[in-house]
Amino acid sequence: MTLLDVRTVRKTYPGAVALGGVDFAVEPGEVHALLGENGAGKSTLMKVIAGSVTPDAGQIDVDGRRLPLGSPQVAREHGVAIVYQELSLVPSLSVGENVLLGRWPLTRTRTVGWDRLHEEAAQHLARVGLDVRTRTSVRTLRIADRQLVEIAKALCDHVRLLMLDEPTSALSEREAERLFGIIHELRAEGVGVVYVSHMLAEVLRVADRITVLRDGRTVDTVRAGDVLEADLAQMMVGRRISAQPDQRVAAADGDLALRTRGLACRPRLQPVDLELRKGEVVGVFGFVGAGRTRLARTLFGLEPDAAGTVEVSGKRVRITSPADAVAAGLGYLGDDRALGIVPAMSVAENITLASMGRLSRGPVLDVRKQRELASRYIDELAIRASSPDQPAGTLSGGNQQKVVLARWLCSGVRVLVLDDPMRGIDVGAKEEIMRLVRQLAADGIAILYLTSELKEAKALAHRVLVMAGGRIVRAATADASDDQIMAAAGGVHG
Ligand SMILES: Nc1ncnc2c1ncn2[C@@H]1O[C@H](COP(=O)(O)OP(=O)(O)OP(=O)(O)O)[C@@H](O)[C@H]1O
Ligand SMILES: [Mg+2]
């Protein structure tokens, strides 16, 4: 019997048809990937199945039983588990408390059974192969580990269907492998897995079948063995995407845009000396945990214990806060997109947040100019919003990412620090962002491009620095082989 049977589900938001009558089915023991551009409706469909979004119409059967719509509790009782795209843990609580959130075991005297709680939580963590103490506060965990805690939390129930919304976007390759291992075990137990990812190669490996959504409608459902990456990209976007990155920008020989001396945040970031020229794209490649993000955050004034000196365009600047960094001409796109977006503010306000000076005369904001500027970037980055006034928090995840990028693009930055900017971005938009990064460099902006994807770094950067263990371990020219770079990133010095 079909495990999950979704029929003609509709969901309309003011100005957006998120789902326009979608059919979707998952068999027991099947891994079913859901693909689509940013804003195609993937997250909405999963939320409808999980009961956290009530559809306007449609019906859902789980194991042949009709599921009352719009109730997360009832969905859970039917064995439906979900890991949301936006992490949902409570940072101030411990790992164990989070894993069993809402289901803390009680003792006979009706107080919380702490020992039992931590014992049970530890078992769930073991299931996802996460080795942290359950009494640790979630606040102290890296994003990758938080993601695994989320999965452990979802797995708690008697699971029939597990839905994962971009679970690997913050994971290293090894951590992702562990997740695939868990998925395979669940599949062998007859659990159905719904899987959203923008990494097509990964999808082809993990999924049995693939359903592609476009503009809230099903394009097709195919067997993974019957298609190639390029086919999927075409189905998603509706046109052919070139796999070949276009020509890189010409060699940068402009003036020095950024220079750091002994930039450090011990013990996680050892002293770094960087030099970026105007128009230069410098890639920083390293695996998760190599210190890339620490470097970006330190440069942007987000780490209180920073040491070292920074010069922008030859002038010494003191950066002890993000405000200092912005004033000095720096822009930053972090690996935690929740940090960047102000959910309650409109898309236009979010885009122009760092450009207010330019848009105001004295204390008066020129709203018309603000909208014009925002609209330009909404078009250029193909941000899918019903209007510039839509609250940014209601955009799809990938589109939120684009909004933060747009903010820095229009603020007139001199140095742009991009930490994994392609995370959660669909193939069409990736092409778009690559083009934009090249364009920005051609316009004279210096770009520090931090990534865990070597392909990306090589396609975009003039030179690639390799990070491992909190330090720059190698400077690679464009012709260094992938093996050499990988070896350096893995800590093999050669
Ligand atoms: N609460 C909301 N209010 C208004 N519009 C919404 C809301 N939630 C989603 N939408 C809109 O519905 C559409 C589908 O969004 P959804 O989050 O399902 O996309 P997605 O396929 O998950 O994209 P991504 O790959 O970027 O995560 C988008 O146009 C989005 O702006
Ligand atoms: Mg989504």
Coordinates of C-alpha atoms and ligand atoms in Angstrom, one line a residue:
M1 CA 0.0 0.0 0.0
T2 CA 1.2 3.5 -0.8
L3 CA 2.6 5.1 2.3
L4 CA 1.9 8.7 1.5
D5 CA -0.7 9.8 -1.0
V6 CA -1.1 13.5 -1.5
R7 CA -3.8 14.7 -3.9
T8 CA -4.5 18.1 -5.5
V9 CA -3.1 20.2 -2.6
R10 CA -3.5 23.9 -3.0
K11 CA -2.1 26.7 -0.9
T12 CA -2.3 30.3 -1.8
Y13 CA -0.7 33.2 0.0
P14 CA -1.5 36.8 -0.7
G15 CA 0.3 37.4 -4.0
A16 CA 1.7 33.9 -4.4
V17 CA 0.3 30.5 -5.4
A18 CA 2.7 28.3 -3.4
L19 CA 1.0 25.1 -4.4
G20 CA -1.4 25.0 -7.3
G21 CA -2.8 21.5 -7.1
V22 CA 0.0 19.1 -6.4
D23 CA -0.1 15.3 -6.4
F24 CA 2.7 13.4 -4.7
A25 CA 3.1 9.9 -3.5
V26 CA 5.8 8.0 -1.5
E27 CA 6.0 4.2 -1.2
P28 CA 7.2 2.4 1.9
G29 CA 10.9 2.1 1.9
E30 CA 11.4 4.7 -0.8
V31 CA 13.6 7.8 -0.8
H32 CA 11.8 10.4 -2.7
A33 CA 13.6 13.6 -3.6
L34 CA 11.7 16.8 -4.1
L35 CA 13.4 19.3 -6.4
G36 CA 12.6 22.8 -7.6
E37 CA 13.9 26.3 -7.9
N38 CA 13.9 28.6 -4.9
G39 CA 10.2 29.4 -4.2
A40 CA 8.8 26.4 -6.2
G41 CA 6.8 25.2 -3.2
K42 CA 8.9 22.4 -1.8
S43 CA 9.0 23.6 1.9
T44 CA 5.3 24.5 1.7
L45 CA 4.4 21.0 0.5
M46 CA 6.3 19.4 3.3
K47 CA 4.8 21.7 5.9
V48 CA 1.3 20.8 4.6
I49 CA 2.1 17.1 5.0
A50 CA 3.5 17.7 8.5
G51 CA 0.4 19.7 9.5
S52 CA 2.2 23.0 10.2
V53 CA 0.6 24.7 7.2
T54 CA -3.1 24.3 6.5
P55 CA -3.8 23.9 2.7
D56 CA -6.8 25.6 1.0
A57 CA -7.7 22.3 -0.6
G58 CA -6.5 18.7 -1.1
Q59 CA -6.3 15.5 0.7
I60 CA -3.6 13.4 2.3
D61 CA -3.6 9.7 3.2
V62 CA -0.9 8.0 5.3
D63 CA -0.9 4.2 5.2
G64 CA -4.4 4.4 3.7
R65 CA -5.8 6.5 6.5
R66 CA -7.1 10.0 5.8
L67 CA -5.0 12.6 7.6
P68 CA -6.9 15.5 9.2
L69 CA -5.2 18.6 7.8
G70 CA -3.4 21.3 9.7
S71 CA -2.5 19.5 12.9
P72 CA 1.2 18.8 13.6
Q73 CA 0.2 16.6 16.6
V74 CA -2.1 14.4 14.5
A75 CA 0.5 14.1 11.7
R76 CA 3.1 13.0 14.3
E77 CA 0.7 10.4 15.6
H78 CA 0.5 9.1 12.1
G79 CA 4.3 8.7 12.1
V80 CA 5.1 11.8 10.1
A81 CA 8.3 13.5 11.1
I82 CA 9.9 16.6 9.6
V83 CA 13.2 18.5 9.9
Y84 CA 12.5 22.0 8.8
Q85 CA 14.8 24.1 6.6
E86 CA 15.2 26.7 9.2
L87 CA 16.6 25.1 12.3
S88 CA 14.1 25.0 15.2
L89 CA 16.2 24.2 18.3
V90 CA 16.0 26.3 21.5
P91 CA 19.6 27.6 21.9
S92 CA 19.4 28.1 25.6
L93 CA 18.3 24.5 26.3
S94 CA 20.6 21.5 26.5
V95 CA 21.0 19.1 23.6
G96 CA 19.0 16.4 25.5
E97 CA 16.2 18.8 26.4
N98 CA 16.0 19.8 22.7
V99 CA 15.9 16.2 21.4
L100 CA 13.0 15.3 23.6
L101 CA 11.3 18.8 23.4
G102 CA 7.7 18.5 24.4
R103 CA 8.1 14.9 25.6
W104 CA 10.3 15.2 28.7
P105 CA 9.9 12.0 30.8
L106 CA 8.4 12.4 34.2
T107 CA 9.1 10.6 37.4
R108 CA 6.4 9.2 39.7
T109 CA 6.2 12.4 41.6
R110 CA 5.6 14.3 38.3
T111 CA 8.9 16.1 38.2
V112 CA 11.2 15.8 35.2
G113 CA 13.2 12.6 35.1
W114 CA 16.5 14.2 34.2
D115 CA 18.6 11.1 34.2
R116 CA 16.1 9.3 32.0
L117 CA 15.8 12.3 29.7
H118 CA 19.6 12.4 29.1
E119 CA 19.8 8.6 28.8
E120 CA 17.1 8.5 26.2
A121 CA 18.5 11.5 24.4
A122 CA 21.9 9.9 24.2
Q123 CA 20.4 6.9 22.4
H124 CA 18.8 9.2 19.8
L125 CA 22.1 11.0 19.3
A126 CA 23.9 7.7 18.9
R127 CA 21.4 6.9 16.1
V128 CA 22.6 9.9 14.1
G129 CA 26.2 9.3 15.1
L130 CA 26.6 12.6 17.0
D131 CA 29.1 12.5 19.7
V132 CA 28.3 15.4 22.0
R133 CA 27.3 15.4 25.7
T134 CA 23.5 15.7 26.1
R135 CA 23.9 18.3 28.9
T136 CA 25.8 20.6 26.5
S137 CA 23.9 23.8 25.6
V138 CA 22.8 23.9 22.0
R139 CA 24.1 27.4 21.7
T140 CA 27.7 26.1 21.8
L141 CA 27.2 23.7 18.9
R142 CA 28.2 24.3 15.3
I143 CA 25.5 24.5 12.7
A144 CA 26.4 21.1 11.4
D145 CA 25.9 19.5 14.8
R146 CA 22.7 21.4 15.4
Q147 CA 21.4 19.9 12.1
L148 CA 22.1 16.4 13.4
V149 CA 20.4 17.2 16.7
E150 CA 17.3 18.3 14.7
I151 CA 17.3 14.9 12.9
A152 CA 17.7 13.0 16.2
K153 CA 14.8 15.0 17.5
A154 CA 12.6 14.2 14.5
L155 CA 13.5 10.5 14.6
C156 CA 12.2 10.1 18.2
D157 CA 8.7 9.1 17.2
H158 CA 7.6 5.9 15.7
V159 CA 8.5 7.2 12.3
R160 CA 6.7 6.1 9.1
L161 CA 7.7 9.1 7.0
L162 CA 10.7 11.3 7.5
M163 CA 10.9 14.6 5.6
L164 CA 14.2 16.4 5.4
D165 CA 14.3 19.9 4.1
E166 CA 17.8 20.6 2.8
P167 CA 19.5 18.5 5.5
T168 CA 23.0 18.5 4.0
S169 CA 23.5 22.1 3.2
A170 CA 25.4 22.7 6.4
L171 CA 27.1 19.3 6.6
S172 CA 30.6 18.2 5.6
E173 CA 30.9 15.4 3.2
R174 CA 31.6 12.9 6.0
E175 CA 28.6 14.1 8.0
A176 CA 26.5 13.9 4.9
E177 CA 27.7 10.3 4.4
R178 CA 26.6 9.5 7.9
L179 CA 23.2 11.0 7.2
F180 CA 22.9 8.9 4.0
G181 CA 23.7 5.8 6.2
I182 CA 20.8 6.7 8.5
I183 CA 18.5 7.2 5.5
H184 CA 19.5 3.8 4.1
E185 CA 18.8 2.1 7.5
L186 CA 15.4 3.7 7.7
R187 CA 14.6 2.7 4.2
A188 CA 15.4 -0.9 5.0
E189 CA 12.9 -0.6 7.8
G190 CA 10.2 0.4 5.4
V191 CA 10.2 4.1 6.3
G192 CA 9.6 6.6 3.5
V193 CA 11.9 9.5 3.2
V194 CA 11.2 12.8 1.5
Y195 CA 14.3 14.6 0.7
V196 CA 14.9 18.2 -0.5
S197 CA 18.3 19.3 -1.7
H198 CA 19.7 21.6 -4.4
M199 CA 22.7 19.3 -4.9
L200 CA 21.7 17.3 -7.9
A201 CA 24.5 14.8 -7.8
E202 CA 23.7 14.0 -4.2
V203 CA 20.0 13.6 -5.1
L204 CA 20.7 11.2 -7.9
R205 CA 22.8 9.1 -5.5
V206 CA 20.4 9.0 -2.6
A207 CA 16.9 9.0 -4.1
D208 CA 14.9 6.2 -5.7
R209 CA 12.5 8.6 -7.3
I210 CA 12.5 12.3 -7.9
T211 CA 9.6 14.7 -8.2
V212 CA 10.2 18.2 -9.7
L213 CA 8.1 21.2 -8.8
R214 CA 8.0 24.4 -10.7
D215 CA 5.8 27.4 -9.7
G216 CA 3.8 25.2 -7.3
R217 CA 3.0 22.5 -9.8
T218 CA 4.4 19.1 -10.5
V219 CA 6.5 18.9 -13.6
D220 CA 7.2 15.2 -13.5
T221 CA 8.1 12.3 -11.3
V222 CA 11.0 10.2 -12.6
R223 CA 13.2 7.3 -11.5
A224 CA 16.7 8.4 -10.4
G225 CA 18.3 5.8 -12.7
D226 CA 16.5 7.2 -15.7
V227 CA 17.8 10.8 -15.7
L228 CA 21.0 12.9 -15.6
E229 CA 21.9 16.0 -13.7
A230 CA 21.3 18.2 -16.7
D231 CA 17.8 16.7 -17.3
L232 CA 16.9 17.6 -13.7
A233 CA 18.2 21.1 -14.0
Q234 CA 16.2 21.6 -17.2
M235 CA 13.1 20.3 -15.6
M236 CA 13.5 22.6 -12.6
V237 CA 14.2 25.8 -14.6
G238 CA 12.5 25.0 -17.9
R239 CA 15.6 25.7 -19.9
R240 CA 19.1 24.2 -20.4
I241 CA 21.7 25.2 -17.9
S242 CA 25.4 25.3 -19.0
A243 CA 27.4 23.0 -16.8
Q244 CA 30.6 24.8 -17.9
P245 CA 31.5 27.8 -15.8
D246 CA 32.1 30.8 -18.1
Q247 CA 35.4 32.6 -18.5
R248 CA 36.9 33.9 -15.4
V249 CA 37.5 37.7 -15.0
A250 CA 40.8 39.0 -16.1
A251 CA 43.7 39.0 -13.7
A252 CA 43.3 41.6 -11.0
D253 CA 46.2 44.1 -10.7
G254 CA 44.3 46.9 -9.0
D255 CA 45.3 48.6 -5.8
L256 CA 45.3 46.9 -2.5
A257 CA 41.7 46.7 -1.2
L258 CA 42.2 44.7 2.0
R259 CA 45.2 43.8 4.0
T260 CA 45.2 42.0 7.3
R261 CA 48.2 41.4 9.6
G262 CA 48.0 38.8 12.3
L263 CA 44.2 38.6 12.1
A264 CA 43.3 36.0 14.7
C265 CA 40.8 34.7 17.1
R266 CA 42.6 32.2 19.2
P267 CA 42.5 29.2 19.6
R268 CA 40.1 28.6 16.6
L269 CA 41.7 31.1 14.2
Q270 CA 45.5 31.4 14.0
P271 CA 47.1 34.6 12.7
V272 CA 46.2 35.2 9.1
D273 CA 47.8 37.7 6.7
L274 CA 45.6 38.4 3.7
E275 CA 46.0 40.7 0.8
L276 CA 43.2 41.3 -1.7
R277 CA 43.4 43.6 -4.6
K278 CA 40.6 45.6 -6.1
G279 CA 38.7 43.4 -8.5
E280 CA 40.3 40.2 -7.1
V281 CA 38.4 37.1 -6.1
V282 CA 40.3 35.1 -3.5
G283 CA 38.8 31.8 -2.7
V284 CA 39.3 30.2 0.7
F285 CA 38.7 26.5 0.5
G286 CA 38.4 24.3 3.5
F287 CA 36.2 21.5 4.9
V288 CA 33.6 22.2 7.6
G289 CA 35.4 23.1 10.8
A290 CA 38.5 24.3 9.0
G291 CA 38.0 27.8 10.4
R292 CA 36.6 29.5 7.3
T293 CA 33.6 30.9 9.1
R294 CA 35.7 32.0 12.0
L295 CA 37.9 33.9 9.6
A296 CA 34.9 35.6 8.0
R297 CA 33.3 36.5 11.3
T298 CA 36.5 37.8 12.8
L299 CA 37.0 40.1 9.8
F300 CA 33.5 41.4 10.1
G301 CA 33.8 42.3 13.8
L302 CA 31.6 39.4 15.0
E303 CA 34.2 37.8 17.3
P304 CA 34.9 39.6 20.6
D305 CA 38.4 38.2 21.1
A306 CA 39.8 39.2 17.7
A307 CA 43.4 40.3 17.4
G308 CA 45.5 41.8 14.5
T309 CA 45.2 44.8 12.2
V310 CA 43.0 45.5 9.2
E311 CA 43.5 48.0 6.4
V312 CA 40.9 48.8 3.8
S313 CA 42.1 50.7 0.7
G314 CA 45.3 51.5 2.4
K315 CA 43.7 53.0 5.5
R316 CA 44.0 51.3 8.9
V317 CA 40.5 50.6 10.3
R318 CA 39.3 49.4 13.7
I319 CA 36.7 46.8 13.5
T320 CA 35.1 45.7 16.7
S321 CA 31.5 45.3 15.5
P322 CA 29.6 44.7 12.3
A323 CA 28.7 48.4 12.3
D324 CA 32.4 49.2 12.2
A325 CA 32.9 46.7 9.4
V326 CA 30.0 48.2 7.3
A327 CA 31.4 51.7 7.9
A328 CA 34.8 50.6 6.7
G329 CA 33.2 49.3 3.4
L330 CA 32.9 45.6 4.2
G331 CA 30.0 43.4 3.4
Y332 CA 29.3 39.9 4.7
L333 CA 27.1 37.1 3.8
G334 CA 27.2 34.5 6.6
D335 CA 26.7 30.8 6.6
D336 CA 23.7 31.3 8.9
R337 CA 21.1 33.1 6.8
A338 CA 18.9 33.7 9.8
L339 CA 21.5 36.1 11.0
G340 CA 21.2 38.2 7.9
I341 CA 17.5 38.7 7.4
V342 CA 15.1 40.8 9.5
P343 CA 12.0 38.7 9.0
A344 CA 9.4 41.3 9.9
M345 CA 10.8 43.9 7.6
S346 CA 9.9 44.1 3.9
V347 CA 12.1 42.7 1.1
A348 CA 12.8 46.3 0.0
E349 CA 13.8 47.3 3.5
N350 CA 16.0 44.3 3.9
I351 CA 17.8 44.9 0.6
T352 CA 18.4 48.6 1.3
L353 CA 19.4 48.1 5.0
A354 CA 23.0 49.0 4.4
S355 CA 22.3 51.7 1.9
M356 CA 20.2 54.0 4.1
G357 CA 22.7 56.8 4.0
R358 CA 22.6 57.0 0.3
L359 CA 18.8 56.9 0.2
S360 CA 18.2 59.6 2.8
R361 CA 18.4 63.3 2.8
G362 CA 19.0 64.2 6.4
P363 CA 16.6 62.1 8.5
V364 CA 14.2 61.7 5.6
L365 CA 14.2 58.4 3.7
D366 CA 13.4 58.7 0.0
V367 CA 10.9 55.8 -0.2
R368 CA 10.6 56.0 -4.0
K369 CA 14.3 55.7 -4.5
Q370 CA 14.4 52.8 -2.0
R371 CA 11.8 50.9 -3.9
E372 CA 13.5 51.6 -7.2
L373 CA 16.8 50.3 -5.9
A374 CA 15.2 47.3 -4.3
S375 CA 13.2 46.5 -7.5
R376 CA 16.4 46.6 -9.5
Y377 CA 18.0 43.9 -7.4
I378 CA 14.8 41.8 -7.2
D379 CA 14.9 41.7 -11.0
E380 CA 18.6 41.1 -11.3
L381 CA 18.8 38.3 -8.8
A382 CA 15.3 37.0 -9.8
I383 CA 14.2 37.1 -6.2
R384 CA 10.8 35.5 -6.1
A385 CA 8.6 37.9 -4.0
S386 CA 5.1 38.9 -4.6
S387 CA 6.1 42.6 -4.2
P388 CA 9.0 44.6 -2.6
D389 CA 6.6 45.0 0.4
Q390 CA 6.4 41.3 1.2
P391 CA 7.9 40.5 4.7
A392 CA 11.2 39.0 4.0
G393 CA 10.6 36.2 6.6
T394 CA 7.8 34.8 4.3
L395 CA 10.2 34.3 1.4
S396 CA 11.4 30.8 0.6
G397 CA 14.8 30.0 2.1
G398 CA 16.9 30.4 -1.0
N399 CA 15.2 33.7 -1.8
Q400 CA 16.1 35.0 1.7
Q401 CA 19.7 34.2 0.9
K402 CA 19.4 36.2 -2.3
V403 CA 18.0 39.2 -0.4
V404 CA 21.0 39.3 1.9
L405 CA 23.3 39.1 -1.0
A406 CA 21.4 41.9 -2.7
R407 CA 21.8 44.1 0.3
W408 CA 25.6 44.1 0.0
L409 CA 25.5 44.4 -3.7
C410 CA 23.6 47.6 -3.6
S411 CA 25.4 49.1 -0.6
G412 CA 28.5 50.0 -2.5
V413 CA 30.9 47.8 -0.6
R414 CA 34.6 47.7 -1.3
V415 CA 35.3 44.3 0.1
L416 CA 32.7 41.5 0.1
V417 CA 33.1 38.5 2.3
L418 CA 30.9 35.6 1.1
D419 CA 30.8 32.6 3.3
D420 CA 29.3 29.7 1.4
P421 CA 26.9 31.9 -0.6
M422 CA 25.6 29.1 -2.8
R423 CA 24.2 27.2 0.2
G424 CA 20.5 26.4 -0.5
I425 CA 20.6 28.2 -3.8
D426 CA 19.0 26.5 -6.9
V427 CA 21.0 25.8 -10.1
G428 CA 19.5 28.7 -12.0
A429 CA 20.2 31.1 -9.3
K430 CA 23.7 29.7 -8.8
E431 CA 24.6 30.6 -12.4
E432 CA 23.1 34.0 -11.7
I433 CA 25.2 34.5 -8.5
M434 CA 28.4 33.4 -10.3
R435 CA 27.7 35.9 -13.0
L436 CA 27.1 38.6 -10.3
V437 CA 30.3 37.8 -8.4
R438 CA 32.3 38.2 -11.7
Q439 CA 30.5 41.4 -12.5
L440 CA 31.3 42.8 -9.0
A441 CA 34.9 41.9 -9.3
A442 CA 35.0 43.6 -12.8
D443 CA 33.5 46.6 -11.0
G444 CA 36.5 46.7 -8.7
I445 CA 35.2 45.1 -5.6
A446 CA 37.5 42.7 -3.8
I447 CA 35.8 39.4 -2.9
L448 CA 36.8 36.9 -0.3
Y449 CA 34.9 33.8 -1.2
L450 CA 34.9 31.1 1.4
T451 CA 33.6 27.7 0.4
S452 CA 33.7 24.0 1.1
E453 CA 33.1 23.3 -2.7
L454 CA 36.5 23.3 -4.4
K455 CA 34.8 23.4 -7.8
E456 CA 33.1 26.7 -6.9
A457 CA 36.4 28.2 -5.6
K458 CA 38.2 27.2 -8.8
A459 CA 35.5 28.5 -11.1
L460 CA 35.4 31.9 -9.5
A461 CA 38.7 32.8 -7.8
H462 CA 41.9 34.2 -9.1
R463 CA 43.7 32.2 -6.4
V464 CA 42.7 29.8 -3.8
L465 CA 43.9 29.7 -0.2
V466 CA 43.4 26.5 1.6
M467 CA 42.4 26.4 5.3
A468 CA 42.7 23.6 7.8
G469 CA 42.8 23.5 11.6
G470 CA 42.2 27.2 11.9
R471 CA 45.1 28.4 9.7
I472 CA 45.9 29.0 6.0
V473 CA 47.9 26.0 5.1
R474 CA 48.5 26.7 1.4
A475 CA 48.2 29.2 -1.3
A476 CA 47.3 27.5 -4.5
T477 CA 47.5 29.0 -8.0
A478 CA 44.7 28.3 -10.4
D479 CA 46.6 25.4 -12.0
A480 CA 47.1 23.4 -8.7
S481 CA 45.5 20.0 -9.0
D482 CA 42.4 19.2 -7.1
D483 CA 44.3 16.3 -5.4
Q484 CA 47.0 18.7 -4.1
I485 CA 44.4 21.1 -2.8
M486 CA 42.3 18.4 -1.2
A487 CA 45.4 16.9 0.5
A488 CA 46.3 20.3 2.0
A489 CA 42.7 20.8 3.2
G490 CA 42.8 17.4 4.8
G491 CA 45.8 18.4 6.8
V492 CA 48.4 16.5 4.6
H493 CA 51.2 19.0 4.2
G494 CA 53.1 18.6 0.9
Ligands
LIG1 N1 4.0 32.6 5.0 C1 4.0 33.0 3.8 N2 3.5 34.2 3.3 C2 3.5 34.5 2.0 N3 4.1 33.8 1.1 C3 4.7 32.7 1.4 C4 4.7 32.2 2.8 N4 5.3 31.0 2.8 C5 5.7 30.7 1.5 N5 5.3 31.7 0.7 C6 5.6 31.8 -0.8 O1 5.3 30.5 -1.3 C7 6.2 30.2 -2.4 C8 6.8 28.8 -2.1 O2 7.7 28.9 -1.0 P1 8.5 27.6 -0.5 O3 9.1 28.1 0.8 O4 7.6 26.5 -0.4 O5 9.6 27.4 -1.6 P2 10.8 26.3 -1.7 O6 10.6 25.5 -2.9 O7 10.9 25.6 -0.4 O8 12.1 27.3 -2.0 P3 13.6 27.2 -1.4 O9 14.4 26.3 -2.3 O10 14.1 28.6 -1.6 O11 13.6 26.8 0.0 C9 7.2 31.3 -2.4 O12 6.8 32.2 -3.5 C10 7.0 32.0 -1.1 O13 7.4 33.4 -1.1
MG2 MG 12.4 25.6 1.1

